[in-house]
XYZ file of C-alpha atoms in Angstrom:
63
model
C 0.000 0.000 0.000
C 1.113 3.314 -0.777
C 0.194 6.114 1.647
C 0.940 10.034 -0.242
C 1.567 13.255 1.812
C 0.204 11.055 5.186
C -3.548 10.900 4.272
C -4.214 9.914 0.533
C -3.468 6.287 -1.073
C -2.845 5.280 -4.285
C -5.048 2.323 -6.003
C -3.259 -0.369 -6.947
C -5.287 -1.165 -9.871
C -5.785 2.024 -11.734
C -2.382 3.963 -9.998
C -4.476 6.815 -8.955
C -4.194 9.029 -6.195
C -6.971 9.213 -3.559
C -8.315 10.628 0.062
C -8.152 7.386 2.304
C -11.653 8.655 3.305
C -12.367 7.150 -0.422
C -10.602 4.061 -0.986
C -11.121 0.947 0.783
C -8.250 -2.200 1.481
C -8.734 -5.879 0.185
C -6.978 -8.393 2.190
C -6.518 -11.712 1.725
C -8.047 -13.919 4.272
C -5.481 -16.753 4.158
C -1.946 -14.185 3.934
C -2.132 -11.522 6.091
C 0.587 -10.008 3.864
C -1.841 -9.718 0.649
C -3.510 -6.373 0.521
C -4.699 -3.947 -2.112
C -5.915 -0.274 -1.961
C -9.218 0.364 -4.505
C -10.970 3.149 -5.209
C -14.467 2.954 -5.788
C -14.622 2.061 -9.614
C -12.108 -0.856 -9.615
C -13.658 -2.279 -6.214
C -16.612 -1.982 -8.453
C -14.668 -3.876 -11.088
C -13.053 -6.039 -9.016
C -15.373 -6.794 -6.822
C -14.770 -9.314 -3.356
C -13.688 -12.435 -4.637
C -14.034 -15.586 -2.145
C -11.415 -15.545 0.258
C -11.074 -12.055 0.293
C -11.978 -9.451 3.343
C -12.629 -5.874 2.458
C -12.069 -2.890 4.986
C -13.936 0.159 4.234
C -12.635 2.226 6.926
C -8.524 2.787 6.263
C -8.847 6.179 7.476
C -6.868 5.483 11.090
C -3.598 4.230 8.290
C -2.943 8.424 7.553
C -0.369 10.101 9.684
């Protein structure tokens, strides 16, 4: 995951920059090491595959 200027992320599908506030954090239920920031439209893309957990709320990750 890549946290810019302390309280924006960038999506690791579509490499853009967003608030935290709008992205949310797909983790893999079986490697705790596995995660992905999305912004709305690729989550929407995407999706939740089986397997997966999804964390809406990344907002306490900012510094």
């Amino acid at each position: 995951m890549k946290i810019v200027d302390g309280d924006k992320a960038e999506c690791d599908r579509c490499e853009s920059v967003f608030p935290l506030e709008a992205v949310s954090l797909l983790e893999k239920e079986t490697n705790r090491d596995y995660e992905r920031v999305l912004c709305e439209t690729c989550l929407g893309l995407v999706g939740v595959p089986r397997g997966y957990a999804l964390r809406r709320d990344i907002t306490h990750l900012g510094g």
